[in-house]
mmCIF file of C-alpha atoms and ligand atoms in Angstrom:
data_model
loop_
_atom_site.group_PDB
_atom_site.id
_atom_site.type_symbol
_atom_site.label_atom_id
_atom_site.label_comp_id
_atom_site.label_asym_id
_atom_site.label_seq_id
_atom_site.Cartn_x
_atom_site.Cartn_y
_atom_site.Cartn_z
ATOM 1 C CA UNK A 5 6.124 -20.470 3.325
ATOM 2 C CA UNK A 6 8.726 -17.812 3.869
ATOM 3 C CA UNK A 7 9.384 -16.607 7.521
ATOM 4 C CA UNK A 8 6.713 -18.968 8.908
ATOM 5 C CA UNK A 9 8.071 -19.128 12.463
ATOM 6 C CA UNK A 10 8.022 -15.253 12.867
ATOM 7 C CA UNK A 11 4.501 -14.875 11.203
ATOM 8 C CA UNK A 12 3.039 -17.613 13.517
ATOM 9 C CA UNK A 13 4.731 -15.812 16.554
ATOM 10 C CA UNK A 14 3.411 -12.377 15.782
ATOM 11 C CA UNK A 15 0.085 -13.518 13.943
ATOM 12 C CA UNK A 16 1.188 -11.516 10.826
ATOM 13 C CA UNK A 17 0.880 -12.739 7.226
ATOM 14 C CA UNK A 18 4.278 -11.661 5.877
ATOM 15 C CA UNK A 19 7.614 -11.642 7.764
ATOM 16 C CA UNK A 20 8.276 -7.918 7.140
ATOM 17 C CA UNK A 21 8.455 -5.130 9.792
ATOM 18 C CA UNK A 22 8.200 -1.592 8.643
ATOM 19 C CA UNK A 23 11.020 0.473 10.235
ATOM 20 C CA UNK A 24 9.632 2.881 12.854
ATOM 21 C CA UNK A 25 11.025 5.993 11.377
ATOM 22 C CA UNK A 26 10.859 9.261 13.431
ATOM 23 C CA UNK A 27 8.379 11.729 12.187
ATOM 24 C CA UNK A 28 7.289 9.913 9.291
ATOM 25 C CA UNK A 29 5.831 6.775 10.622
ATOM 26 C CA UNK A 30 2.686 7.727 12.346
ATOM 27 C CA UNK A 31 -0.494 5.600 12.752
ATOM 28 C CA UNK A 32 -1.510 6.081 9.115
ATOM 29 C CA UNK A 33 1.687 4.346 7.881
ATOM 30 C CA UNK A 34 1.771 1.687 10.559
ATOM 31 C CA UNK A 35 -1.981 0.799 9.933
ATOM 32 C CA UNK A 36 -1.404 0.542 6.109
ATOM 33 C CA UNK A 37 1.572 -1.746 6.439
ATOM 34 C CA UNK A 38 -0.330 -3.944 9.237
ATOM 35 C CA UNK A 39 -3.378 -4.142 6.925
ATOM 36 C CA UNK A 40 -1.100 -5.055 4.036
ATOM 37 C CA UNK A 41 0.113 -8.061 6.030
ATOM 38 C CA UNK A 42 3.409 -6.829 7.582
ATOM 39 C CA UNK A 43 3.868 -5.377 10.818
ATOM 40 C CA UNK A 44 3.339 -1.525 10.817
ATOM 41 C CA UNK A 45 5.399 0.331 13.478
ATOM 42 C CA UNK A 46 4.850 3.767 14.773
ATOM 43 C CA UNK A 47 8.181 5.727 15.142
ATOM 44 C CA UNK A 48 8.160 7.556 18.415
ATOM 45 C CA UNK A 49 11.596 9.304 17.681
ATOM 46 C CA UNK A 50 11.858 12.410 19.860
ATOM 47 C CA UNK A 51 8.128 12.943 20.134
ATOM 48 C CA UNK A 52 6.455 13.200 23.440
ATOM 49 C CA UNK A 53 4.389 10.569 25.237
ATOM 50 C CA UNK A 54 0.997 12.321 24.380
ATOM 51 C CA UNK A 55 1.656 12.095 20.547
ATOM 52 C CA UNK A 56 2.673 8.426 21.024
ATOM 53 C CA UNK A 57 -0.556 7.656 22.885
ATOM 54 C CA UNK A 58 -2.660 9.421 20.166
ATOM 55 C CA UNK A 59 -0.945 7.555 17.533
ATOM 56 C CA UNK A 60 -1.387 4.197 19.235
ATOM 57 C CA UNK A 61 -5.066 4.884 19.843
ATOM 58 C CA UNK A 62 -5.514 5.939 16.343
ATOM 59 C CA UNK A 63 -3.752 2.766 14.876
ATOM 60 C CA UNK A 64 -6.264 0.730 16.976
ATOM 61 C CA UNK A 65 -9.144 2.426 15.085
ATOM 62 C CA UNK A 66 -7.602 1.957 11.570
ATOM 63 C CA UNK A 67 -6.577 -1.763 12.049
ATOM 64 C CA UNK A 68 -7.344 -4.847 14.246
ATOM 65 C CA UNK A 69 -4.179 -6.420 13.343
ATOM 66 C CA UNK A 70 -0.979 -6.387 15.169
ATOM 67 C CA UNK A 71 1.385 -3.310 15.257
ATOM 68 C CA UNK A 72 4.343 -2.087 17.054
ATOM 69 C CA UNK A 73 5.977 1.195 18.472
ATOM 70 C CA UNK A 74 9.810 1.950 18.104
ATOM 71 C CA UNK A 75 10.965 3.563 21.012
ATOM 72 C CA UNK A 76 14.220 5.573 20.297
ATOM 73 C CA UNK A 77 16.206 5.244 23.505
ATOM 74 C CA UNK A 78 18.187 8.584 23.164
ATOM 75 C CA UNK A 79 14.612 10.591 23.596
ATOM 76 C CA UNK A 80 14.331 12.533 26.669
ATOM 77 C CA UNK A 81 10.702 11.179 26.838
ATOM 78 C CA UNK A 82 11.614 7.681 26.841
ATOM 79 C CA UNK A 83 10.415 6.603 30.418
ATOM 80 C CA UNK A 84 6.939 8.275 29.837
ATOM 81 C CA UNK A 85 6.764 6.632 26.419
ATOM 82 C CA UNK A 86 7.429 3.121 27.926
ATOM 83 C CA UNK A 87 4.674 3.944 30.432
ATOM 84 C CA UNK A 88 2.161 4.644 27.607
ATOM 85 C CA UNK A 89 3.243 1.484 25.695
ATOM 86 C CA UNK A 90 2.355 -0.443 29.055
ATOM 87 C CA UNK A 91 -0.868 1.157 29.562
ATOM 88 C CA UNK A 92 -2.057 0.954 26.044
ATOM 89 C CA UNK A 93 -0.881 -2.832 25.831
ATOM 90 C CA UNK A 94 0.954 -2.385 22.592
ATOM 91 C CA UNK A 95 1.512 -5.855 20.848
ATOM 92 C CA UNK A 96 5.166 -5.318 20.125
ATOM 93 C CA UNK A 97 7.990 -2.750 20.521
ATOM 94 C CA UNK A 98 11.113 -2.231 18.848
ATOM 95 C CA UNK A 99 13.945 0.024 20.199
ATOM 96 C CA UNK A 100 16.703 1.694 18.800
ATOM 97 C CA UNK A 101 20.085 3.626 19.801
ATOM 98 C CA UNK A 102 20.623 2.181 22.916
ATOM 99 C CA UNK A 103 20.115 -0.909 25.612
ATOM 100 C CA UNK A 104 16.525 -1.363 26.703
ATOM 101 C CA UNK A 105 17.539 -3.655 29.437
ATOM 102 C CA UNK A 106 15.879 -1.895 32.185
ATOM 103 C CA UNK A 107 12.390 -1.969 30.523
ATOM 104 C CA UNK A 108 12.203 -5.547 29.603
ATOM 105 C CA UNK A 109 10.705 -7.127 32.756
ATOM 106 C CA UNK A 110 7.794 -4.660 32.869
ATOM 107 C CA UNK A 111 7.044 -4.974 29.125
ATOM 108 C CA UNK A 112 7.138 -8.712 29.269
ATOM 109 C CA UNK A 113 4.824 -8.725 32.399
ATOM 110 C CA UNK A 114 2.082 -6.803 30.312
ATOM 111 C CA UNK A 115 2.443 -9.335 27.333
ATOM 112 C CA UNK A 116 4.379 -6.633 24.944
ATOM 113 C CA UNK A 117 6.852 -8.464 22.770
ATOM 114 C CA UNK A 118 10.294 -6.784 22.649
ATOM 115 C CA UNK A 119 12.405 -6.827 19.539
ATOM 116 C CA UNK A 120 15.485 -4.397 20.248
ATOM 117 C CA UNK A 121 17.752 -3.315 17.402
ATOM 118 C CA UNK A 122 21.383 -4.285 17.869
ATOM 119 C CA UNK A 123 24.377 -3.655 15.929
ATOM 120 C CA UNK A 124 26.702 -6.136 17.768
ATOM 121 C CA UNK A 125 26.627 -9.775 18.743
ATOM 122 C CA UNK A 126 27.602 -8.590 22.488
ATOM 123 C CA UNK A 127 24.511 -6.675 22.831
ATOM 124 C CA UNK A 128 22.563 -9.443 21.041
ATOM 125 C CA UNK A 129 23.684 -11.967 23.666
ATOM 126 C CA UNK A 130 23.115 -9.613 26.667
ATOM 127 C CA UNK A 131 19.564 -8.910 25.520
ATOM 128 C CA UNK A 132 18.656 -12.505 24.860
ATOM 129 C CA UNK A 133 19.662 -13.319 28.552
ATOM 130 C CA UNK A 134 17.443 -10.592 29.727
ATOM 131 C CA UNK A 135 14.403 -12.328 27.962
ATOM 132 C CA UNK A 136 13.684 -10.419 24.724
ATOM 133 C CA UNK A 137 11.423 -12.155 22.221
ATOM 134 C CA UNK A 138 13.624 -11.556 19.204
ATOM 135 C CA UNK A 139 16.267 -9.111 17.733
ATOM 136 C CA UNK A 140 16.613 -6.932 14.838
ATOM 137 C CA UNK A 141 20.240 -7.059 13.476
ATOM 138 C CA UNK A 142 20.758 -3.750 11.698
ATOM 139 C CA UNK A 143 23.749 -3.211 9.356
ATOM 140 C CA UNK A 144 25.418 -0.083 8.701
ATOM 141 C CA UNK A 145 23.605 0.240 5.070
ATOM 142 C CA UNK A 146 20.478 1.518 7.092
ATOM 143 C CA UNK A 147 19.512 5.089 7.106
ATOM 144 C CA UNK A 148 19.652 7.057 10.267
ATOM 145 C CA UNK A 149 21.738 6.050 13.381
ATOM 146 C CA UNK A 150 23.912 3.119 12.651
ATOM 147 C CA UNK A 151 26.591 0.712 13.986
ATOM 148 C CA UNK A 152 29.706 -0.255 12.130
ATOM 149 C CA UNK A 153 28.979 -3.714 10.699
ATOM 150 C CA UNK A 154 27.362 -4.558 7.583
ATOM 151 C CA UNK A 155 24.092 -6.492 7.372
ATOM 152 C CA UNK A 156 25.909 -9.505 5.386
ATOM 153 C CA UNK A 157 28.403 -9.788 8.214
ATOM 154 C CA UNK A 158 26.315 -9.097 11.296
ATOM 155 C CA UNK A 159 23.187 -11.182 10.597
ATOM 156 C CA UNK A 160 24.643 -14.575 10.450
ATOM 157 C CA UNK A 161 26.893 -13.782 13.464
ATOM 158 C CA UNK A 162 24.043 -12.793 15.439
ATOM 159 C CA UNK A 163 22.009 -15.614 14.209
ATOM 160 C CA UNK A 164 24.608 -18.045 15.277
ATOM 161 C CA UNK A 165 24.882 -16.359 18.803
ATOM 162 C CA UNK A 166 21.448 -16.562 19.768
ATOM 163 C CA UNK A 167 18.197 -18.811 20.000
ATOM 164 C CA UNK A 168 15.554 -16.298 19.432
ATOM 165 C CA UNK A 169 14.144 -15.135 15.942
ATOM 166 C CA UNK A 170 16.438 -12.522 14.205
ATOM 167 C CA UNK A 171 15.061 -9.942 11.927
ATOM 168 C CA UNK A 172 17.533 -8.519 9.309
ATOM 169 C CA UNK A 173 17.582 -4.531 8.695
ATOM 170 C CA UNK A 174 19.763 -2.461 6.455
ATOM 171 C CA UNK A 175 19.992 -2.725 2.724
ATOM 172 C CA UNK A 176 16.788 -4.382 2.146
ATOM 173 C CA UNK A 177 14.134 -3.119 -0.269
ATOM 174 C CA UNK A 178 12.924 -5.966 -2.314
ATOM 175 C CA UNK A 179 12.335 -9.731 -2.680
ATOM 176 C CA UNK A 180 15.945 -10.429 -3.322
ATOM 177 C CA UNK A 181 16.983 -8.740 -0.237
ATOM 178 C CA UNK A 182 14.385 -10.759 1.689
ATOM 179 C CA UNK A 183 15.615 -14.096 0.251
ATOM 180 C CA UNK A 184 19.344 -12.980 0.964
ATOM 181 C CA UNK A 185 18.402 -12.227 4.620
ATOM 182 C CA UNK A 186 16.699 -15.580 5.024
ATOM 183 C CA UNK A 187 19.670 -17.160 3.583
ATOM 184 C CA UNK A 188 21.757 -15.709 6.348
ATOM 185 C CA UNK A 189 19.425 -17.417 8.902
ATOM 186 C CA UNK A 190 17.019 -14.288 9.409
ATOM 187 C CA UNK A 191 13.501 -15.040 10.239
ATOM 188 C CA UNK A 192 12.268 -11.980 8.794
ATOM 189 C CA UNK A 193 13.307 -8.480 7.638
ATOM 190 C CA UNK A 194 12.769 -4.840 8.501
ATOM 191 C CA UNK A 195 12.369 -2.275 5.721
ATOM 192 C CA UNK A 196 12.529 1.423 6.112
ATOM 193 C CA UNK A 197 13.891 3.367 3.254
ATOM 194 C CA UNK A 198 11.296 1.739 0.720
ATOM 195 C CA UNK A 199 8.314 2.776 2.892
ATOM 196 C CA UNK A 200 9.467 6.405 2.831
ATOM 197 C CA UNK A 201 7.939 6.523 -0.583
ATOM 198 C CA UNK A 202 4.730 4.715 0.470
ATOM 199 C CA UNK A 203 1.610 6.783 -0.446
ATOM 200 C CA UNK A 204 0.600 6.522 3.277
ATOM 201 C CA UNK A 205 3.836 7.905 4.512
ATOM 202 C CA UNK A 206 3.699 11.554 5.416
ATOM 203 C CA UNK A 207 7.186 12.515 4.467
ATOM 204 C CA UNK A 208 7.250 15.619 2.416
ATOM 205 C CA UNK A 209 7.149 15.026 -1.271
ATOM 206 C CA UNK A 210 10.755 16.477 -1.884
ATOM 207 C CA UNK A 211 12.047 13.869 0.482
ATOM 208 C CA UNK A 212 10.231 11.114 -1.355
ATOM 209 C CA UNK A 213 11.544 12.406 -4.702
ATOM 210 C CA UNK A 214 15.077 12.767 -3.281
ATOM 211 C CA UNK A 215 14.852 8.989 -2.050
ATOM 212 C CA UNK A 216 13.723 7.981 -5.740
ATOM 213 C CA UNK A 217 16.475 10.072 -7.414
ATOM 214 C CA UNK A 218 19.134 8.753 -5.317
ATOM 215 C CA UNK A 219 21.684 6.418 -6.797
ATOM 216 C CA UNK A 220 23.959 3.844 -5.231
ATOM 217 C CA UNK A 221 26.469 6.201 -3.851
ATOM 218 C CA UNK A 222 24.032 9.037 -2.752
ATOM 219 C CA UNK A 223 24.176 8.522 1.040
ATOM 220 C CA UNK A 224 26.808 9.504 3.470
ATOM 221 C CA UNK A 225 27.496 9.009 7.266
ATOM 222 C CA UNK A 226 27.389 12.094 9.187
ATOM 223 C CA UNK A 227 28.298 12.715 12.844
ATOM 224 C CA UNK A 228 31.035 10.288 13.070
ATOM 225 C CA UNK A 229 33.290 12.591 15.256
ATOM 226 C CA UNK A 230 30.253 13.154 17.848
ATOM 227 C CA UNK A 231 29.691 9.417 18.337
ATOM 228 C CA UNK A 232 26.215 9.491 16.684
ATOM 229 C CA UNK A 233 26.777 8.259 13.151
ATOM 230 C CA UNK A 234 23.775 8.933 11.026
ATOM 231 C CA UNK A 235 23.248 7.980 7.376
ATOM 232 C CA UNK A 236 21.514 10.501 5.122
ATOM 233 C CA UNK A 237 21.132 11.550 1.601
ATOM 234 C CA UNK A 238 24.239 13.390 0.358
ATOM 235 C CA UNK A 239 23.545 17.041 0.301
ATOM 236 C CA UNK A 240 24.701 20.443 1.202
ATOM 237 C CA UNK A 241 24.167 19.908 4.953
ATOM 238 C CA UNK A 242 26.309 16.875 4.981
ATOM 239 C CA UNK A 243 29.010 18.859 3.095
ATOM 240 C CA UNK A 244 28.856 21.711 5.628
ATOM 241 C CA UNK A 245 29.021 19.267 8.424
ATOM 242 C CA UNK A 246 32.046 17.649 7.035
ATOM 243 C CA UNK A 247 33.842 21.031 6.600
ATOM 244 C CA UNK A 248 32.954 21.964 10.225
ATOM 245 C CA UNK A 249 34.401 18.681 11.373
ATOM 246 C CA UNK A 250 37.612 19.078 9.385
ATOM 247 C CA UNK A 251 37.992 22.675 10.916
ATOM 248 C CA UNK A 252 37.928 21.100 14.335
ATOM 249 C CA UNK A 253 34.733 22.693 15.414
ATOM 250 C CA UNK A 254 33.648 21.386 18.749
ATOM 251 C CA UNK A 255 31.228 18.347 19.262
ATOM 252 C CA UNK A 256 28.829 20.570 21.209
ATOM 253 C CA UNK A 257 28.635 23.051 18.138
ATOM 254 C CA UNK A 258 28.452 20.178 15.797
ATOM 255 C CA UNK A 259 25.361 18.678 17.527
ATOM 256 C CA UNK A 260 23.921 22.240 17.753
ATOM 257 C CA UNK A 261 24.128 22.509 14.039
ATOM 258 C CA UNK A 262 22.317 19.283 13.539
ATOM 259 C CA UNK A 263 19.429 20.123 15.866
ATOM 260 C CA UNK A 264 16.131 19.867 14.085
ATOM 261 C CA UNK A 265 17.564 19.215 10.719
ATOM 262 C CA UNK A 266 15.852 16.047 10.387
ATOM 263 C CA UNK A 267 12.227 17.309 10.505
ATOM 264 C CA UNK A 268 13.369 20.265 8.308
ATOM 265 C CA UNK A 269 14.127 17.690 5.490
ATOM 266 C CA UNK A 270 11.462 15.008 6.212
ATOM 267 C CA UNK A 271 8.341 17.168 7.084
ATOM 268 C CA UNK A 272 9.286 20.510 5.577
ATOM 269 C CA UNK A 273 11.000 19.227 2.382
ATOM 270 C CA UNK A 274 14.273 21.040 2.838
ATOM 271 C CA UNK A 275 16.315 18.059 1.295
ATOM 272 C CA UNK A 276 19.533 20.233 0.809
ATOM 273 C CA UNK A 277 19.775 21.956 4.079
ATOM 274 C CA UNK A 278 18.211 19.409 6.345
ATOM 275 C CA UNK A 279 19.144 15.850 7.265
ATOM 276 C CA UNK A 280 17.145 13.521 5.069
ATOM 277 C CA UNK A 281 17.865 10.088 6.419
ATOM 278 C CA UNK A 282 18.059 7.081 4.129
ATOM 279 C CA UNK A 283 19.630 3.962 3.570
ATOM 280 C CA UNK A 284 22.249 2.750 0.971
ATOM 281 C CA UNK A 285 19.380 0.929 -0.890
ATOM 282 C CA UNK A 286 17.678 4.113 -1.746
ATOM 283 C CA UNK A 287 19.227 3.533 -5.335
ATOM 284 C CA UNK A 288 16.597 0.735 -5.626
ATOM 285 C CA UNK A 289 13.547 2.663 -4.652
ATOM 286 C CA UNK A 290 11.785 3.802 -7.916
ATOM 287 C CA UNK A 291 8.183 5.009 -7.303
ATOM 288 C CA UNK A 292 5.600 6.033 -4.774
ATOM 289 C CA UNK A 293 3.187 3.166 -4.315
ATOM 290 C CA UNK A 294 0.621 2.197 -1.491
ATOM 291 C CA UNK A 295 2.222 0.173 1.252
ATOM 292 C CA UNK A 296 0.130 -2.780 0.617
ATOM 293 C CA UNK A 297 1.340 -2.838 -3.060
ATOM 294 C CA UNK A 298 4.854 -2.707 -1.915
ATOM 295 C CA UNK A 299 4.334 -5.574 0.440
ATOM 296 C CA UNK A 300 2.610 -7.607 -2.220
ATOM 297 C CA UNK A 301 5.190 -7.037 -4.882
ATOM 298 C CA UNK A 302 8.320 -7.758 -2.636
ATOM 299 C CA UNK A 303 6.685 -10.975 -1.268
ATOM 300 C CA UNK A 304 5.779 -12.157 -4.822
ATOM 301 C CA UNK A 305 9.308 -11.491 -6.013
ATOM 302 C CA UNK A 306 10.834 -13.298 -2.920
ATOM 303 C CA UNK A 307 8.907 -16.349 -3.718
ATOM 304 C CA UNK A 308 9.934 -16.180 -7.414
ATOM 305 C CA UNK A 309 13.553 -15.665 -6.449
ATOM 306 C CA UNK A 310 13.386 -18.585 -3.981
ATOM 307 C CA UNK A 311 11.874 -20.872 -6.596
ATOM 308 C CA UNK A 312 14.556 -19.781 -9.230
ATOM 309 C CA UNK A 313 17.266 -20.583 -6.756
ATOM 310 C CA UNK A 314 15.788 -23.959 -5.995
ATOM 311 C CA UNK A 315 15.988 -24.814 -9.807
ATOM 312 C CA UNK A 316 19.590 -23.571 -10.068
ATOM 313 C CA UNK A 317 20.689 -25.865 -7.342
ATOM 314 C CA UNK A 318 18.658 -28.975 -8.042
HETATM 315 O O1 TUI B 406 17.733 4.015 16.155
HETATM 316 C C1 TUI B 406 18.078 3.719 14.893
HETATM 317 N N1 TUI B 406 17.904 4.745 13.850
HETATM 318 C C2 TUI B 406 17.778 5.961 14.181
HETATM 319 S S1 TUI B 406 17.456 6.677 15.631
HETATM 320 C C3 TUI B 406 17.445 8.192 15.008
HETATM 321 S S2 TUI B 406 17.106 9.683 16.039
HETATM 322 C C4 TUI B 406 18.737 10.103 16.475
HETATM 323 N N2 TUI B 406 18.800 11.359 16.516
HETATM 324 C C5 TUI B 406 20.038 11.973 16.801
HETATM 325 C C6 TUI B 406 21.229 11.104 17.107
HETATM 326 C C7 TUI B 406 21.020 9.789 16.886
HETATM 327 C C8 TUI B 406 19.793 9.300 16.561
HETATM 328 C C9 TUI B 406 17.679 8.066 13.601
HETATM 329 N N3 TUI B 406 17.809 6.937 13.162
HETATM 330 N N4 TUI B 406 18.353 2.508 14.428
HETATM 331 C C10 TUI B 406 18.447 1.393 15.321
HETATM 332 C C11 TUI B 406 19.802 1.350 15.762
HETATM 333 N N5 TUI B 406 20.129 1.164 17.094
HETATM 334 N N6 TUI B 406 20.895 1.504 15.015
HETATM 335 C C12 TUI B 406 21.952 1.241 16.052
HETATM 336 C C13 TUI B 406 21.412 1.126 17.079
HETATM 337 C C14 TUI B 406 22.074 0.763 18.464
HETATM 338 C C15 TUI B 406 23.369 1.262 18.642
HETATM 339 C C16 TUI B 406 23.965 1.096 19.900
HETATM 340 C C17 TUI B 406 21.668 -0.029 19.393
HETATM 341 C C18 TUI B 406 22.144 -0.298 20.515
HETATM 342 C C19 TUI B 406 23.364 0.142 20.762
HETATM 343 O O2 TUI B 406 23.822 -0.198 21.954
HETATM 344 C C20 TUI B 406 24.617 0.607 22.672
HETATM 345 C C21 TUI B 406 24.708 -0.018 24.041
HETATM 346 O O3 TUI B 406 24.367 0.695 25.024
HETATM 347 O O4 TUI B 406 25.302 -0.903 24.046
#
């Protein structure tokens, strides 16, 4: 069975984490993914602690299966959110956009498993020493805030550097991607972009349609010059940002211009003027389907691909 070690550790059926995407991964999506056999994850993003507590309490009413919370470490609410996670005894957290080192001891003491996202071997090693339960090695194919290394290159290097389970993220949206990640030594995968088009995902329909319409070259990385590289669907906002960067506009003004642009796209549907984050694998996403159907079809495909490969090599 694929990913058995991770499934046994976390008490889940399929070794698939749903990426905890800011604004568009509330309790409904997380519960649908967990009910479907994966690990549903509430995306805290920039939300405050009260919202995060409400979502955790709601997910507990919607499923008895394990779930997670993604804590975005650049959030101004991060300390209060960690407090809520402790109080609510969340089974697992993932972290993004920073080093969660100072929170690990308290989380472990409460039995919350910690799977930080890393984009480098150095941080992976440091966090293993601090006692995290696993890592998510996220390549630059991902949507949103990214590192510099591709999934193909990052995953085997992180796998070789540590002795804890590694979940691969970035550029994975189907069964082939799952098998490829496992071949690189990953124990599981994290999928974000494909779940934007899940029926249970509250992303605006225009955002879902933009993901479905996107082709292989339709994402760009914004914010390189401000030190916060963020991959989004290619649009007017990205072109405007690029022009401002070329014109030498200050970092502060660029960041100001980017403020609030993600909810504008994700929730209000302004996919041209906003910042619709998506990974390079958007070109592979074709339809709106329930989360459970996505999980069943990618796992069925993964098993078929594995069997096919076995026959080719035998
Ligand atoms: O976090 C993400 N993806 C995100 S977060 C986000 S919200 C945001 N808003 C404005 C600016 C930036 C972000 C949208 N998408 N993915 C996980 C991830 N974490 N990718 C890369 C990293 C990362 C980067 C550096 C993790 C650790 C890290 O370490 C820095 C250090 O302290 O060593």
